Structures are given as structure tokens and as C-alpha cells.
Amino acid sequence: MKIILGPASQHLGENIAGILGAQKVNVAFKIFPDGESYVRLEGDVRDEVAIVQTTSPPQDSRLIQLALMADAAKRSGAKKITAVVPYLAYARQDKAFLQGEAVSIETIADMLKVAGVDALVTVNVHQQKVLDRLPFPAKSVSAIPLLAEYFKNRGFSDFFVIAPDKGAVHIAEEAGGVLGTEYGYLDKQRDRYTGQVSMEKKTFAVEGKTVIIFDDIISTGGTIVAAAKILKDQGAEKVYTACVHPLLVGDAEKRILDAGVEEVIGTDSIPSRVSKVSLASLIAKELTK
């Protein structure tokens, strides 16, 4: 297998190739003055290839780059193309919540299929079941154990693990299993029209403890800010937050830290200054199956 280093995930792609001992294929890319994307594969891809390209903001440009790389690889004789997309854009729109909406993830997958993608690997997709509806084999692997190990290796003790809502309780359970600690979840509601988050107060035995809020995605940070306030009010000594996909739109990180959170830890699914946990070993292992 050869690893194509997508413009959005060059460092991650290099690390995956290093673990696998695989040949790297560089990509020349640029944005034209009118905003259109250009890519050119700089190497032989007449083999099985994996394109490593996250689709975090700017999502549309990175999706187009991914489609163009797949098309270029197919035209150059690639036998099988696996898209490794650590953060899969539009995956949260997995059904029509309101009349007249598109099912965005299915539209994106259809586009990638036409471009030449034969299989997809992603990380902690928002809803696992959506992958069953895609037009090619698709799998989501979990980075939660890697995040939990990060905290375990720092020597923290007396943890309590929290998920920000009931839908993410499996994340808290997974992290709690690695850390050997209790876990719980908060009750969150989000207005479909305004996006405003409200959170019901629940009581947890967190007084004097270190609490880690685990989630798949942190976007604006509103959920984490609300959760941190509840936990601090209940006497948590320290609050950390960990997520797989640190979108951290605008001043999200500052808002979270201002709410009393000690640190935000993310993975390199989206390269940022909080991306302290690498997905390279996780993805490399999946590509060898």
C-alpha cells in the first residue's frame, strides 16, 4: 500500500507511512485566484493506495481536494483507493431533521464514490449507523482509548469521567474502562433552529476529584462551558476536556478555559495546538486488516 499525503493531513500521513513502512506519495496543490483547488500526485500510484485527508474547515475545499486526489489516482491506475478521513465533514447531517433538508453525508459519499473511492476509514463518526448507508465499505475506529491513555500516562488519580449528553455515554464508558473509574453523563438539549444548548443539572460525586469531559467533537465549546460550570458548582477540583475532533471554532478554546477548564486535549484528526494525541498508530493498524 502507498500513502498519498493529502494537503490537510500531511504530517499524519507521513507518520502512518512511517509506521507501515509504506511508500509516500506527495501531492502538489494550490488554490487558484478564483478559489478553485488544484492537485497533482507526485508519484506512481499503480497499486493499492490510501489517501489521508481530513475534511475539517474549510470543509468544502478539503472535500474537493479529496475527490480530485481520488480521481487522479484512479486515472493513474490505482487498483484500490481507501479514503482515510479522520474528521468526516457533514457526517452530523445524517437525516433530514427538518422538512426540506438534504441528507448531507449521503451526498458527500456519493460524490466520493463517483470520484473513485472504494472504501473509507474515519475516526469516531458522529453516528456509526450512517456508515451502513454509504455506497462503499466504511468503518469508524475509536480514538477514545488513546485519549484516555494520555491522561493515564500523566499519572492523574481519582478521576471521574463525564459525557456531555446521553448520546455520548458510550464514549464515557469507553474512557472509564481504560482509566478504571466511574463515569456518568449530563442531559443536554439543543434547539434545532438556533443551536442554543441547555443542560439539565444532575448531581455527581465529584467533590475534590479531577473530572474529564470526553466528547467526539468540540465545535463552539458551548456544551463544554455549560458542563464545566455544573461540575465546578458541585465541587470538582479540576476539570479537563478531551475530544477526538478539536474543531474549536473562533474563540472556543478561550471560552472553555475561561469557564475553569484546565486544558483541552484533542487528536491530530484536526491539526491544532491542542492536538497532543496522534491517530497514526490507530489508523495504521486499521489499514493492515
XYZ file of C-alpha atoms in Angstrom:
289
model
C 0.000 0.000 0.000
C 1.110 3.535 -0.798
C 0.106 6.539 1.283
C -0.992 9.690 -0.520
C -0.290 12.699 1.695
C -3.371 14.900 1.393
C -2.786 18.652 1.844
C -4.857 18.754 5.042
C -3.121 15.809 6.767
C 0.459 15.733 5.550
C 2.084 15.171 8.951
C -0.404 12.468 9.955
C 0.034 10.768 6.585
C 3.809 10.771 6.978
C 3.516 9.190 10.434
C 1.153 6.487 9.146
C 3.509 5.701 6.266
C 6.436 5.536 8.700
C 4.660 3.013 10.927
C 3.671 0.875 7.953
C 6.982 1.212 6.153
C 4.921 2.310 3.162
C 5.922 4.484 0.234
C 4.721 8.086 0.465
C 3.183 9.933 -2.459
C 3.411 13.715 -2.201
C 0.729 15.989 -3.574
C 1.324 19.313 -5.281
C -1.605 21.599 -4.548
C -2.669 25.195 -4.839
C -5.722 27.414 -4.775
C -6.354 29.440 -7.910
C -7.181 33.155 -7.557
C -10.861 32.360 -8.127
C -10.863 29.870 -5.218
C -10.759 26.612 -7.191
C -8.492 23.789 -5.997
C -5.694 22.114 -7.949
C -3.921 18.868 -7.019
C -1.328 16.708 -8.746
C 0.022 13.392 -7.470
C 3.818 13.324 -7.492
C 4.478 9.609 -7.682
C 3.452 6.222 -9.007
C 0.089 5.083 -7.611
C -0.437 1.931 -9.687
C -1.162 -0.094 -6.598
C -3.459 -0.058 -3.600
C -3.405 3.433 -2.109
C -4.726 5.229 0.948
C -5.418 8.951 0.687
C -5.016 10.617 4.078
C -7.075 13.802 4.069
C -9.118 15.220 6.903
C -12.088 17.413 5.967
C -12.130 19.960 8.773
C -12.667 23.655 7.915
C -12.520 24.734 5.160
C -14.592 21.582 4.640
C -15.725 22.215 1.090
C -12.199 22.854 -0.230
C -10.818 19.796 1.523
C -13.611 17.573 0.254
C -12.986 18.770 -3.289
C -9.254 18.096 -2.847
C -10.070 14.585 -1.646
C -12.325 13.939 -4.634
C -9.702 15.308 -7.038
C -6.958 13.125 -5.492
C -9.185 10.056 -5.795
C -9.944 10.855 -9.418
C -6.246 11.439 -10.173
C -5.290 8.162 -8.503
C -7.939 6.221 -10.403
C -6.867 7.760 -13.721
C -3.262 6.868 -12.876
C -4.084 3.194 -12.441
C -4.708 2.758 -8.707
C -6.255 -0.672 -8.088
C -7.998 0.229 -4.844
C -8.456 3.630 -3.208
C -9.136 3.895 0.501
C -10.007 7.364 1.748
C -8.672 7.877 5.271
C -10.732 10.813 6.529
C -10.078 11.312 10.253
C -12.714 14.025 10.561
C -15.585 13.331 8.179
C -17.346 16.581 7.349
C -21.139 16.684 7.048
C -21.494 13.411 8.988
C -23.691 15.080 11.610
C -26.379 15.719 8.999
C -27.271 12.020 8.735
C -31.008 12.520 8.307
C -33.488 15.233 7.409
C -34.221 16.782 10.798
C -36.498 19.433 9.273
C -38.654 19.396 6.151
C -36.686 20.308 3.031
C -33.202 19.429 4.315
C -30.631 17.359 2.442
C -29.012 14.261 3.940
C -25.565 15.754 3.540
C -23.391 12.757 4.425
C -25.035 10.606 1.753
C -24.495 13.342 -0.840
C -20.807 13.616 0.084
C -20.324 9.840 -0.021
C -21.947 9.619 -3.457
C -19.565 12.294 -4.720
C -16.541 10.396 -3.380
C -17.774 7.148 -4.910
C -18.040 8.754 -8.341
C -14.543 10.236 -7.878
C -13.096 6.749 -7.385
C -13.115 5.995 -3.657
C -13.532 2.252 -2.979
C -13.508 2.262 0.833
C -13.419 4.722 3.701
C -11.850 4.788 7.156
C -12.825 7.521 9.579
C -12.483 8.143 13.306
C -15.348 8.452 15.804
C -18.005 9.298 13.276
C -20.932 11.037 14.948
C -23.409 8.227 14.246
C -21.978 4.797 13.464
C -25.126 3.587 11.710
C -24.802 6.187 8.945
C -21.837 4.264 7.524
C -24.116 1.363 6.629
C -25.843 3.595 4.080
C -22.715 4.667 2.216
C -22.032 3.323 -1.300
C -18.726 1.657 -0.317
C -17.379 -0.250 2.712
C -16.827 2.260 5.504
C -15.522 1.871 9.038
C -15.144 4.182 12.013
C -12.440 3.443 14.589
C -12.392 4.925 18.079
C -9.653 7.182 19.422
C -11.202 7.419 22.901
C -8.818 4.785 24.367
C -5.857 6.819 23.055
C -7.175 9.949 24.763
C -7.810 8.064 27.992
C -4.296 6.594 27.911
C -2.929 10.125 27.545
C -4.403 11.061 30.916
C -3.470 7.737 32.480
C 0.156 8.229 31.462
C 0.205 11.648 33.118
C -0.269 9.925 36.460
C -3.557 11.540 37.423
C -5.656 9.722 40.041
C -9.160 9.845 41.491
C -10.816 10.521 38.139
C -14.463 10.898 37.268
C -15.403 10.708 33.589
C -18.369 12.585 32.132
C -20.073 12.596 28.738
C -21.884 15.833 27.828
C -25.134 14.038 26.905
C -26.787 10.640 26.968
C -25.965 10.006 23.320
C -22.260 10.096 24.165
C -22.444 7.863 27.242
C -20.687 5.093 25.289
C -17.700 7.438 24.996
C -17.584 7.970 28.763
C -17.957 4.232 29.315
C -15.077 3.508 26.931
C -12.811 6.074 28.599
C -13.815 4.947 32.082
C -12.886 1.386 31.194
C -9.348 2.427 30.262
C -8.961 4.651 33.317
C -10.657 2.212 35.689
C -13.027 4.829 37.033
C -16.695 5.732 37.322
C -18.484 7.577 34.564
C -21.712 9.462 34.014
C -23.453 11.783 31.577
C -25.275 15.090 31.550
C -28.627 15.818 29.913
C -28.226 18.232 27.014
C -30.807 19.730 24.695
C -30.010 21.682 21.526
C -32.529 23.888 19.729
C -32.737 22.672 16.107
C -33.274 26.220 14.826
C -30.978 28.381 16.983
C -28.367 25.789 18.002
C -28.549 27.049 21.600
C -27.584 24.458 24.224
C -29.392 23.958 27.520
C -28.233 21.474 30.140
C -30.166 19.922 32.997
C -28.293 19.888 36.288
C -27.541 16.434 37.656
C -25.689 15.581 40.849
C -22.454 13.593 40.735
C -19.973 12.537 43.406
C -17.199 14.759 42.053
C -16.264 16.887 45.056
C -12.479 17.096 45.324
C -11.988 14.968 42.205
C -10.459 15.508 38.791
C -13.184 15.312 36.153
C -12.573 14.731 32.448
C -15.307 15.590 29.966
C -14.945 13.315 26.934
C -16.662 14.072 23.625
C -16.259 13.250 19.956
C -16.314 16.847 18.678
C -15.822 20.258 20.255
C -17.039 22.956 17.890
C -18.072 26.246 19.520
C -17.421 24.978 23.041
C -20.876 25.855 24.379
C -21.571 22.330 25.598
C -18.243 22.072 27.446
C -18.668 25.512 29.052
C -22.096 24.544 30.395
C -20.840 21.169 31.636
C -17.778 22.676 33.319
C -19.943 25.148 35.232
C -22.140 22.361 36.593
C -19.145 20.271 37.627
C -17.344 23.195 39.258
C -20.503 24.111 41.172
C -20.542 20.546 42.524
C -17.022 20.848 43.877
C -14.847 19.258 41.197
C -11.253 20.146 41.997
C -10.088 20.206 38.391
C -11.910 19.837 35.076
C -10.256 18.767 31.824
C -11.837 18.093 28.482
C -10.777 15.671 25.759
C -12.157 15.270 22.270
C -11.294 13.388 19.125
C -12.045 16.271 16.759
C -10.961 19.690 18.087
C -12.764 21.992 15.672
C -12.613 24.824 18.238
C -14.357 27.388 16.082
C -13.493 31.031 16.773
C -12.606 31.658 20.417
C -13.959 28.292 21.595
C -10.767 27.278 23.397
C -10.585 30.590 25.265
C -14.229 30.300 26.317
C -13.622 26.789 27.639
C -10.535 27.793 29.607
C -12.322 30.877 30.957
C -15.048 28.531 32.253
C -12.490 26.894 34.540
C -11.294 24.002 32.387
C -7.607 23.309 32.972
C -6.742 22.040 29.497
C -8.275 20.957 26.198
C -6.782 17.796 24.677
C -7.503 16.690 21.124
C -6.127 14.366 18.465
C -4.476 15.227 15.171
C -7.646 14.381 13.254
C -7.666 18.178 13.022
C -4.171 19.651 13.386
C -4.130 22.337 16.075
C -2.150 23.384 19.132
C -4.324 21.127 21.321
C -3.709 18.064 19.107
C -1.495 16.202 21.582
C -2.623 12.652 20.747
C -1.749 11.133 17.365
C -4.040 8.833 15.414
C -1.203 7.395 13.336
C -0.888 4.058 15.148
C -4.675 3.561 15.263
C -5.113 4.195 11.540
C -2.024 2.213 10.547
C -3.382 -0.794 12.430
C -6.730 -0.485 10.653
C -5.103 -0.273 7.216
C -3.292 -3.572 7.765
C -6.501 -5.522 8.437
